[in-house]
Amino acid sequence: MEMKRIVVLSGAGISAESGVRTFRDNNGLWNNYRIEEVASPQAWLNNMDLVLEFYNQRRKQLYEVEPNPAHYALVDLEQHFDVQIITQNVDDLHERAGSSNVLHLHGELKKVRSTVDPDLVCELDGWELKKGDQCEKGSQLRPHIVWFGEAVPEIIPAAELSVSADIFIVIGTSLLVYPAAGLIHYVAEGAPKYLIDPNASDSFSVSNLKVIKEKAGTSVPVLVQNLINAR
Ligand code: APR
């Protein structure tokens, strides 16, 4: 029998209980910085040191955190479903938990790329990217992150995955950043949809949607068990 496909869209909230700060919550990362100050092409041109430092700190922290029960539950789901994860997160906690199919919409902290050739992407050794670190073509390396105002190259495969979902699960995202926030509208009307977020809005008009206002670490394992039992 063919496995049903579950597509997951995750955001910063799934990693919150691992100790990774979200962007927009109280105490979120964007409380300390103006977004344009660190996550834009202008910032890179005007204040490269700050941008490098910001992502170096994020990258360094990756070595101090671990996946949590929400990440692991999605791995268990693979025994019974074709699980495809679309994540807005630039951490590697889905991969470290053991998920097989992870599409990073907004890039990856552990990767860096050339500023002259966007196809020249490589893994960074360690956590620190410095001014003067160059790609093989001799230009400065930059974080492999999709900044505000930049294109989201993976949005087309992500939309295709969303169209093909039998079940769609959204976890821990404020759904304020497009195009990611629009993916749920590609999902078939009849497909069951779940939204797990303690601060989820009630005024979300999507067919067949169940909103679960709880933290990911406790509610994702429960939802996963229910989906496996109901299979
Ligand atoms: N479990 C589930 N959800 C949680 C938890 C938790 N333990 N803690 C917080 N949340 C929720 C918050 O309620 C919020 O809705 O996670 C969401 C985090 O929202 P944002 O900080 O806006 O993060 P995200 O939606 O991933 O941001 C999208 O914006 O800054 C850019 O590129 C960056 O990928 C990021 C994008």
PDB file of C-alpha atoms and ligand atoms in Angstrom:
ATOM      1  CA  MET A   1       0.000   0.000   0.000  1.00  0.00           C
ATOM      2  CA  GLU A   2       1.288   3.406  -0.814  1.00  0.00           C
ATOM      3  CA  MET A   3       2.098   5.630   2.108  1.00  0.00           C
ATOM      4  CA  LYS A   4       0.156   8.834   2.562  1.00  0.00           C
ATOM      5  CA  ARG A   5       2.204  11.977   2.274  1.00  0.00           C
ATOM      6  CA  ILE A   6       2.484  14.320   5.242  1.00  0.00           C
ATOM      7  CA  VAL A   7       3.994  17.726   4.533  1.00  0.00           C
ATOM      8  CA  VAL A   8       5.215  19.748   7.506  1.00  0.00           C
ATOM      9  CA  LEU A   9       5.913  23.486   7.478  1.00  0.00           C
ATOM     10  CA  SER A  10       8.033  24.382  10.491  1.00  0.00           C
ATOM     11  CA  GLY A  11       9.165  27.723  11.882  1.00  0.00           C
ATOM     12  CA  ALA A  12      11.244  29.049  14.743  1.00  0.00           C
ATOM     13  CA  GLY A  13       8.728  27.793  17.342  1.00  0.00           C
ATOM     14  CA  ILE A  14       9.643  24.144  16.782  1.00  0.00           C
ATOM     15  CA  SER A  15      13.193  24.891  17.935  1.00  0.00           C
ATOM     16  CA  ALA A  16      12.185  27.168  20.831  1.00  0.00           C
ATOM     17  CA  GLU A  17      12.198  24.350  23.383  1.00  0.00           C
ATOM     18  CA  SER A  18      15.694  23.407  22.236  1.00  0.00           C
ATOM     19  CA  GLY A  19      16.796  26.851  23.376  1.00  0.00           C
ATOM     20  CA  VAL A  20      16.911  28.579  19.999  1.00  0.00           C
ATOM     21  CA  ARG A  21      15.246  31.972  20.220  1.00  0.00           C
ATOM     22  CA  THR A  22      12.368  32.781  17.891  1.00  0.00           C
ATOM     23  CA  PHE A  23      12.353  36.022  15.945  1.00  0.00           C
ATOM     24  CA  ARG A  24       9.163  37.804  16.915  1.00  0.00           C
ATOM     25  CA  ASP A  25       8.131  36.564  20.389  1.00  0.00           C
ATOM     26  CA  ASN A  26       8.789  38.652  23.493  1.00  0.00           C
ATOM     27  CA  ASN A  27      12.466  38.270  23.963  1.00  0.00           C
ATOM     28  CA  GLY A  28      12.769  37.268  20.306  1.00  0.00           C
ATOM     29  CA  LEU A  29      15.868  38.019  18.283  1.00  0.00           C
ATOM     30  CA  TRP A  30      14.268  40.921  16.462  1.00  0.00           C
ATOM     31  CA  ASN A  31      13.751  42.709  19.779  1.00  0.00           C
ATOM     32  CA  ASN A  32      17.469  43.286  19.961  1.00  0.00           C
ATOM     33  CA  TYR A  33      17.961  44.278  16.353  1.00  0.00           C
ATOM     34  CA  ARG A  34      16.056  45.973  13.614  1.00  0.00           C
ATOM     35  CA  ILE A  35      15.528  43.300  10.980  1.00  0.00           C
ATOM     36  CA  GLU A  36      17.021  45.495   8.259  1.00  0.00           C
ATOM     37  CA  GLU A  37      20.105  45.965  10.401  1.00  0.00           C
ATOM     38  CA  VAL A  38      21.159  42.341  10.079  1.00  0.00           C
ATOM     39  CA  ALA A  39      19.056  40.424   7.576  1.00  0.00           C
ATOM     40  CA  SER A  40      19.140  42.376   4.362  1.00  0.00           C
ATOM     41  CA  PRO A  41      21.474  42.924   1.406  1.00  0.00           C
ATOM     42  CA  GLN A  42      21.781  46.599   2.493  1.00  0.00           C
ATOM     43  CA  ALA A  43      23.016  45.519   5.911  1.00  0.00           C
ATOM     44  CA  TRP A  44      25.625  43.305   4.262  1.00  0.00           C
ATOM     45  CA  LEU A  45      26.891  46.256   2.221  1.00  0.00           C
ATOM     46  CA  ASN A  46      26.795  48.823   5.022  1.00  0.00           C
ATOM     47  CA  ASN A  47      27.656  46.799   8.088  1.00  0.00           C
ATOM     48  CA  MET A  48      29.278  43.505   7.155  1.00  0.00           C
ATOM     49  CA  ASP A  49      30.877  43.125  10.585  1.00  0.00           C
ATOM     50  CA  LEU A  50      27.535  43.195  12.392  1.00  0.00           C
ATOM     51  CA  VAL A  51      25.950  40.772   9.929  1.00  0.00           C
ATOM     52  CA  LEU A  52      28.859  38.341  10.203  1.00  0.00           C
ATOM     53  CA  GLU A  53      28.786  38.591  13.994  1.00  0.00           C
ATOM     54  CA  PHE A  54      25.012  38.034  14.164  1.00  0.00           C
ATOM     55  CA  TYR A  55      25.164  34.838  12.113  1.00  0.00           C
ATOM     56  CA  ASN A  56      28.388  33.691  13.798  1.00  0.00           C
ATOM     57  CA  GLN A  57      26.566  33.845  17.142  1.00  0.00           C
ATOM     58  CA  ARG A  58      23.590  31.912  15.727  1.00  0.00           C
ATOM     59  CA  ARG A  59      25.947  29.339  14.203  1.00  0.00           C
ATOM     60  CA  LYS A  60      27.953  28.985  17.393  1.00  0.00           C
ATOM     61  CA  GLN A  61      24.776  28.340  19.342  1.00  0.00           C
ATOM     62  CA  LEU A  62      23.917  25.404  17.076  1.00  0.00           C
ATOM     63  CA  TYR A  63      26.709  23.470  18.734  1.00  0.00           C
ATOM     64  CA  GLU A  64      25.110  24.006  22.151  1.00  0.00           C
ATOM     65  CA  VAL A  65      21.539  22.899  21.400  1.00  0.00           C
ATOM     66  CA  GLU A  66      19.866  19.565  20.719  1.00  0.00           C
ATOM     67  CA  PRO A  67      16.711  18.487  18.880  1.00  0.00           C
ATOM     68  CA  ASN A  68      13.622  18.263  21.125  1.00  0.00           C
ATOM     69  CA  PRO A  69      10.691  15.792  21.227  1.00  0.00           C
ATOM     70  CA  ALA A  70       8.895  17.644  18.414  1.00  0.00           C
ATOM     71  CA  HIS A  71      11.789  17.092  15.996  1.00  0.00           C
ATOM     72  CA  TYR A  72      12.091  13.437  17.052  1.00  0.00           C
ATOM     73  CA  ALA A  73       8.352  12.752  16.727  1.00  0.00           C
ATOM     74  CA  LEU A  74       8.493  13.821  13.062  1.00  0.00           C
ATOM     75  CA  VAL A  75      11.194  11.195  12.541  1.00  0.00           C
ATOM     76  CA  ASP A  76       8.938   8.484  14.042  1.00  0.00           C
ATOM     77  CA  LEU A  77       6.241   9.518  11.586  1.00  0.00           C
ATOM     78  CA  GLU A  78       8.443   8.299   8.714  1.00  0.00           C
ATOM     79  CA  GLN A  79       7.793   4.675   9.659  1.00  0.00           C
ATOM     80  CA  HIS A  80       4.184   5.060   8.524  1.00  0.00           C
ATOM     81  CA  PHE A  81       4.048   8.067   6.205  1.00  0.00           C
ATOM     82  CA  ASP A  82       5.999   9.712   3.424  1.00  0.00           C
ATOM     83  CA  VAL A  83       7.126  12.740   5.444  1.00  0.00           C
ATOM     84  CA  GLN A  84       8.374  15.888   3.705  1.00  0.00           C
ATOM     85  CA  ILE A  85       9.539  18.773   5.862  1.00  0.00           C
ATOM     86  CA  ILE A  86       9.615  22.339   4.607  1.00  0.00           C
ATOM     87  CA  THR A  87      11.377  24.466   7.204  1.00  0.00           C
ATOM     88  CA  GLN A  88      11.874  28.210   7.492  1.00  0.00           C
ATOM     89  CA  ASN A  89      14.548  27.472  10.079  1.00  0.00           C
ATOM     90  CA  VAL A  90      18.214  27.823   9.318  1.00  0.00           C
ATOM     91  CA  ASP A  91      19.227  25.468  12.134  1.00  0.00           C
ATOM     92  CA  ASP A  92      19.944  21.789  11.463  1.00  0.00           C
ATOM     93  CA  LEU A  93      17.806  20.264  14.219  1.00  0.00           C
ATOM     94  CA  HIS A  94      15.473  18.365  11.866  1.00  0.00           C
ATOM     95  CA  GLU A  95      18.481  16.716  10.212  1.00  0.00           C
ATOM     96  CA  ARG A  96      20.186  15.971  13.523  1.00  0.00           C
ATOM     97  CA  ALA A  97      16.998  14.370  14.854  1.00  0.00           C
ATOM     98  CA  GLY A  98      17.092  12.101  11.785  1.00  0.00           C
ATOM     99  CA  SER A  99      14.466  13.429   9.370  1.00  0.00           C
ATOM    100  CA  SER A 100      15.187  12.262   5.820  1.00  0.00           C
ATOM    101  CA  ASN A 101      13.555  14.939   3.683  1.00  0.00           C
ATOM    102  CA  VAL A 102      14.165  18.524   4.770  1.00  0.00           C
ATOM    103  CA  LEU A 103      13.771  21.488   2.443  1.00  0.00           C
ATOM    104  CA  HIS A 104      15.268  24.732   3.816  1.00  0.00           C
ATOM    105  CA  LEU A 105      13.314  27.695   2.482  1.00  0.00           C
ATOM    106  CA  HIS A 106      15.452  30.385   4.118  1.00  0.00           C
ATOM    107  CA  GLY A 107      18.882  28.817   3.837  1.00  0.00           C
ATOM    108  CA  GLU A 108      21.151  27.058   6.319  1.00  0.00           C
ATOM    109  CA  LEU A 109      23.421  28.468   9.016  1.00  0.00           C
ATOM    110  CA  LYS A 110      26.102  25.849   8.476  1.00  0.00           C
ATOM    111  CA  LYS A 111      26.503  26.771   4.823  1.00  0.00           C
ATOM    112  CA  VAL A 112      28.129  29.785   3.216  1.00  0.00           C
ATOM    113  CA  ARG A 113      28.247  30.898  -0.380  1.00  0.00           C
ATOM    114  CA  SER A 114      30.123  33.037  -2.835  1.00  0.00           C
ATOM    115  CA  THR A 115      29.044  36.639  -3.332  1.00  0.00           C
ATOM    116  CA  VAL A 116      29.818  36.430  -7.062  1.00  0.00           C
ATOM    117  CA  ASP A 117      28.322  33.018  -7.872  1.00  0.00           C
ATOM    118  CA  PRO A 118      25.217  31.982  -5.890  1.00  0.00           C
ATOM    119  CA  ASP A 119      25.692  28.357  -7.003  1.00  0.00           C
ATOM    120  CA  LEU A 120      29.006  28.135  -5.146  1.00  0.00           C
ATOM    121  CA  VAL A 121      27.728  26.899  -1.778  1.00  0.00           C
ATOM    122  CA  CYS A 122      29.806  25.049   0.788  1.00  0.00           C
ATOM    123  CA  GLU A 123      29.754  23.880   4.384  1.00  0.00           C
ATOM    124  CA  LEU A 124      31.659  26.111   6.758  1.00  0.00           C
ATOM    125  CA  ASP A 125      34.259  24.458   8.984  1.00  0.00           C
ATOM    126  CA  GLY A 126      33.366  25.449  12.544  1.00  0.00           C
ATOM    127  CA  TRP A 127      31.176  28.402  13.497  1.00  0.00           C
ATOM    128  CA  GLU A 128      33.056  31.481  12.417  1.00  0.00           C
ATOM    129  CA  LEU A 129      32.827  33.231   9.062  1.00  0.00           C
ATOM    130  CA  LYS A 130      35.301  36.105   8.838  1.00  0.00           C
ATOM    131  CA  LYS A 131      35.860  39.139   6.693  1.00  0.00           C
ATOM    132  CA  GLY A 132      38.384  38.040   4.096  1.00  0.00           C
ATOM    133  CA  ASP A 133      37.173  34.420   3.906  1.00  0.00           C
ATOM    134  CA  GLN A 134      36.947  33.769   0.199  1.00  0.00           C
ATOM    135  CA  CYS A 135      35.303  31.331  -2.165  1.00  0.00           C
ATOM    136  CA  GLU A 136      37.380  29.566  -4.810  1.00  0.00           C
ATOM    137  CA  LYS A 137      36.723  32.473  -7.205  1.00  0.00           C
ATOM    138  CA  GLY A 138      38.353  34.895  -4.799  1.00  0.00           C
ATOM    139  CA  SER A 139      35.296  36.771  -3.547  1.00  0.00           C
ATOM    140  CA  GLN A 140      34.054  37.225   0.009  1.00  0.00           C
ATOM    141  CA  LEU A 141      31.888  34.397   1.375  1.00  0.00           C
ATOM    142  CA  ARG A 142      28.489  35.304   2.845  1.00  0.00           C
ATOM    143  CA  PRO A 143      25.999  33.398   5.011  1.00  0.00           C
ATOM    144  CA  HIS A 144      23.800  31.019   2.957  1.00  0.00           C
ATOM    145  CA  ILE A 145      20.661  32.751   4.227  1.00  0.00           C
ATOM    146  CA  VAL A 146      17.708  34.227   2.381  1.00  0.00           C
ATOM    147  CA  TRP A 147      17.592  37.859   3.501  1.00  0.00           C
ATOM    148  CA  PHE A 148      14.596  40.178   3.406  1.00  0.00           C
ATOM    149  CA  GLY A 149      14.109  41.423  -0.121  1.00  0.00           C
ATOM    150  CA  GLU A 150      15.851  38.420  -1.669  1.00  0.00           C
ATOM    151  CA  ALA A 151      14.260  35.712  -3.797  1.00  0.00           C
ATOM    152  CA  VAL A 152      13.285  32.392  -2.207  1.00  0.00           C
ATOM    153  CA  PRO A 153      14.586  29.863  -4.743  1.00  0.00           C
ATOM    154  CA  GLU A 154      13.100  26.843  -2.965  1.00  0.00           C
ATOM    155  CA  ILE A 155       9.541  28.199  -2.975  1.00  0.00           C
ATOM    156  CA  ILE A 156       8.619  26.336  -6.179  1.00  0.00           C
ATOM    157  CA  PRO A 157       9.520  22.852  -4.898  1.00  0.00           C
ATOM    158  CA  ALA A 158       7.868  23.818  -1.587  1.00  0.00           C
ATOM    159  CA  ALA A 159       4.627  24.762  -3.355  1.00  0.00           C
ATOM    160  CA  GLU A 160       4.736  21.503  -5.329  1.00  0.00           C
ATOM    161  CA  LEU A 161       5.132  19.548  -2.105  1.00  0.00           C
ATOM    162  CA  SER A 162       2.219  21.432  -0.547  1.00  0.00           C
ATOM    163  CA  VAL A 163      -0.025  20.630  -3.520  1.00  0.00           C
ATOM    164  CA  SER A 164       0.834  16.940  -3.119  1.00  0.00           C
ATOM    165  CA  ALA A 165       0.104  16.766   0.640  1.00  0.00           C
ATOM    166  CA  ASP A 166      -2.500  14.321   1.953  1.00  0.00           C
ATOM    167  CA  ILE A 167      -2.072  15.915   5.380  1.00  0.00           C
ATOM    168  CA  PHE A 168      -0.414  19.280   6.148  1.00  0.00           C
ATOM    169  CA  ILE A 169       1.024  20.241   9.532  1.00  0.00           C
ATOM    170  CA  VAL A 170       2.207  23.752  10.396  1.00  0.00           C
ATOM    171  CA  ILE A 171       4.371  24.037  13.515  1.00  0.00           C
ATOM    172  CA  GLY A 172       5.673  27.092  15.353  1.00  0.00           C
ATOM    173  CA  THR A 173       5.512  29.898  12.848  1.00  0.00           C
ATOM    174  CA  SER A 174       3.894  33.325  13.095  1.00  0.00           C
ATOM    175  CA  LEU A 175       2.960  33.018   9.384  1.00  0.00           C
ATOM    176  CA  LEU A 176       3.957  36.639   8.886  1.00  0.00           C
ATOM    177  CA  VAL A 177       6.660  36.121   6.295  1.00  0.00           C
ATOM    178  CA  TYR A 178       5.768  35.461   2.674  1.00  0.00           C
ATOM    179  CA  PRO A 179       5.973  33.497   0.456  1.00  0.00           C
ATOM    180  CA  ALA A 180       6.284  30.755   3.131  1.00  0.00           C
ATOM    181  CA  ALA A 181       3.080  31.856   4.862  1.00  0.00           C
ATOM    182  CA  GLY A 182       1.099  31.295   1.665  1.00  0.00           C
ATOM    183  CA  LEU A 183       2.053  27.630   1.230  1.00  0.00           C
ATOM    184  CA  ILE A 184      -0.990  26.349   3.144  1.00  0.00           C
ATOM    185  CA  HIS A 185      -3.203  27.757   0.395  1.00  0.00           C
ATOM    186  CA  TYR A 186      -1.659  25.313  -2.083  1.00  0.00           C
ATOM    187  CA  VAL A 187      -2.865  22.330  -0.050  1.00  0.00           C
ATOM    188  CA  ALA A 188      -5.961  20.487  -1.329  1.00  0.00           C
ATOM    189  CA  GLU A 189      -9.174  21.719   0.259  1.00  0.00           C
ATOM    190  CA  GLY A 190     -10.104  18.251   1.504  1.00  0.00           C
ATOM    191  CA  ALA A 191      -6.729  17.510   3.096  1.00  0.00           C
ATOM    192  CA  PRO A 192      -6.654  17.675   6.907  1.00  0.00           C
ATOM    193  CA  LYS A 193      -4.514  20.552   8.185  1.00  0.00           C
ATOM    194  CA  TYR A 194      -3.095  21.168  11.636  1.00  0.00           C
ATOM    195  CA  LEU A 195      -1.596  24.314  13.113  1.00  0.00           C
ATOM    196  CA  ILE A 196       0.435  23.899  16.298  1.00  0.00           C
ATOM    197  CA  ASP A 197       1.358  27.172  17.985  1.00  0.00           C
ATOM    198  CA  PRO A 198       0.549  28.402  21.503  1.00  0.00           C
ATOM    199  CA  ASN A 199      -0.182  31.855  20.062  1.00  0.00           C
ATOM    200  CA  ALA A 200      -2.012  30.784  16.911  1.00  0.00           C
ATOM    201  CA  SER A 201      -4.555  33.244  15.609  1.00  0.00           C
ATOM    202  CA  ASP A 202      -8.214  32.155  15.572  1.00  0.00           C
ATOM    203  CA  SER A 203      -9.043  34.160  12.531  1.00  0.00           C
ATOM    204  CA  PHE A 204      -7.300  31.849  10.125  1.00  0.00           C
ATOM    205  CA  SER A 205      -9.677  30.878   7.372  1.00  0.00           C
ATOM    206  CA  VAL A 206      -8.477  27.642   5.825  1.00  0.00           C
ATOM    207  CA  SER A 207     -10.631  24.581   5.149  1.00  0.00           C
ATOM    208  CA  ASN A 208     -10.291  21.478   7.326  1.00  0.00           C
ATOM    209  CA  LEU A 209      -7.967  23.190   9.794  1.00  0.00           C
ATOM    210  CA  LYS A 210      -7.474  22.104  13.382  1.00  0.00           C
ATOM    211  CA  VAL A 211      -5.667  24.626  15.562  1.00  0.00           C
ATOM    212  CA  ILE A 212      -3.730  23.220  18.519  1.00  0.00           C
ATOM    213  CA  LYS A 213      -2.665  26.006  20.853  1.00  0.00           C
ATOM    214  CA  GLU A 214       0.108  24.194  22.643  1.00  0.00           C
ATOM    215  CA  LYS A 215       3.863  24.012  22.641  1.00  0.00           C
ATOM    216  CA  ALA A 216       5.444  21.844  19.980  1.00  0.00           C
ATOM    217  CA  GLY A 217       7.484  19.681  22.368  1.00  0.00           C
ATOM    218  CA  THR A 218       4.374  18.245  24.008  1.00  0.00           C
ATOM    219  CA  SER A 219       1.757  18.440  21.246  1.00  0.00           C
ATOM    220  CA  VAL A 220       3.693  17.215  18.196  1.00  0.00           C
ATOM    221  CA  PRO A 221       4.394  13.785  19.775  1.00  0.00           C
ATOM    222  CA  VAL A 222       0.675  13.463  20.649  1.00  0.00           C
ATOM    223  CA  LEU A 223      -0.472  14.443  17.155  1.00  0.00           C
ATOM    224  CA  VAL A 224       2.036  12.038  15.611  1.00  0.00           C
ATOM    225  CA  GLN A 225       0.760   9.165  17.754  1.00  0.00           C
ATOM    226  CA  ASN A 226      -2.848  10.003  16.829  1.00  0.00           C
ATOM    227  CA  LEU A 227      -2.026  10.096  13.117  1.00  0.00           C
ATOM    228  CA  ILE A 228      -0.246   6.745  13.339  1.00  0.00           C
ATOM    229  CA  ASN A 229      -3.146   5.168  15.241  1.00  0.00           C
ATOM    230  CA  ALA A 230      -5.763   6.529  12.828  1.00  0.00           C
ATOM    231  CA  ARG A 231      -3.864   5.390   9.747  1.00  0.00           C
TER     232      ARG A 231
HETATM  233  N1  APR B   1       6.029  25.575  20.312  1.00  0.00           N
HETATM  234  C1  APR B   1       5.372  25.975  19.189  1.00  0.00           C
HETATM  235  N2  APR B   1       5.362  27.253  18.769  1.00  0.00           N
HETATM  236  C2  APR B   1       6.035  28.160  19.501  1.00  0.00           C
HETATM  237  C3  APR B   1       6.742  27.824  20.674  1.00  0.00           C
HETATM  238  C4  APR B   1       6.715  26.455  21.083  1.00  0.00           C
HETATM  239  N3  APR B   1       7.352  26.040  22.177  1.00  0.00           N
HETATM  240  N4  APR B   1       7.295  28.955  21.176  1.00  0.00           N
HETATM  241  C5  APR B   1       6.969  29.949  20.349  1.00  0.00           C
HETATM  242  N5  APR B   1       6.191  29.485  19.336  1.00  0.00           N
HETATM  243  C6  APR B   1       5.614  30.212  18.193  1.00  0.00           C
HETATM  244  C7  APR B   1       5.256  31.657  18.460  1.00  0.00           C
HETATM  245  O1  APR B   1       3.976  31.747  19.029  1.00  0.00           O
HETATM  246  C8  APR B   1       5.316  32.267  17.063  1.00  0.00           C
HETATM  247  O2  APR B   1       4.045  32.230  16.427  1.00  0.00           O
HETATM  248  O3  APR B   1       6.578  30.247  17.168  1.00  0.00           O
HETATM  249  C9  APR B   1       6.282  31.347  16.302  1.00  0.00           C
HETATM  250  C10 APR B   1       7.589  31.994  15.950  1.00  0.00           C
HETATM  251  O4  APR B   1       7.344  33.037  15.042  1.00  0.00           O
HETATM  252  P1  APR B   1       8.539  33.898  14.446  1.00  0.00           P
HETATM  253  O5  APR B   1       9.452  34.302  15.531  1.00  0.00           O
HETATM  254  O6  APR B   1       7.929  34.959  13.609  1.00  0.00           O
HETATM  255  O7  APR B   1       9.352  32.847  13.535  1.00  0.00           O
HETATM  256  P2  APR B   1       9.020  32.314  12.066  1.00  0.00           P
HETATM  257  O8  APR B   1       7.556  32.305  11.805  1.00  0.00           O
HETATM  258  O9  APR B   1       9.753  31.045  11.896  1.00  0.00           O
HETATM  259  O10 APR B   1       9.693  33.450  11.188  1.00  0.00           O
HETATM  260  C11 APR B   1       9.668  33.344   9.789  1.00  0.00           C
HETATM  261  O11 APR B   1      11.048  35.276   9.482  1.00  0.00           O
HETATM  262  O12 APR B   1      12.750  36.373  10.531  1.00  0.00           O
HETATM  263  C12 APR B   1      12.425  35.630   9.434  1.00  0.00           C
HETATM  264  O13 APR B   1      13.655  34.272   8.017  1.00  0.00           O
HETATM  265  C13 APR B   1      13.233  34.377   9.346  1.00  0.00           C
HETATM  266  O14 APR B   1      12.510  32.101   8.926  1.00  0.00           O
HETATM  267  C14 APR B   1      12.219  33.297   9.642  1.00  0.00           C
HETATM  268  C15 APR B   1      10.911  33.912   9.170  1.00  0.00           C
END
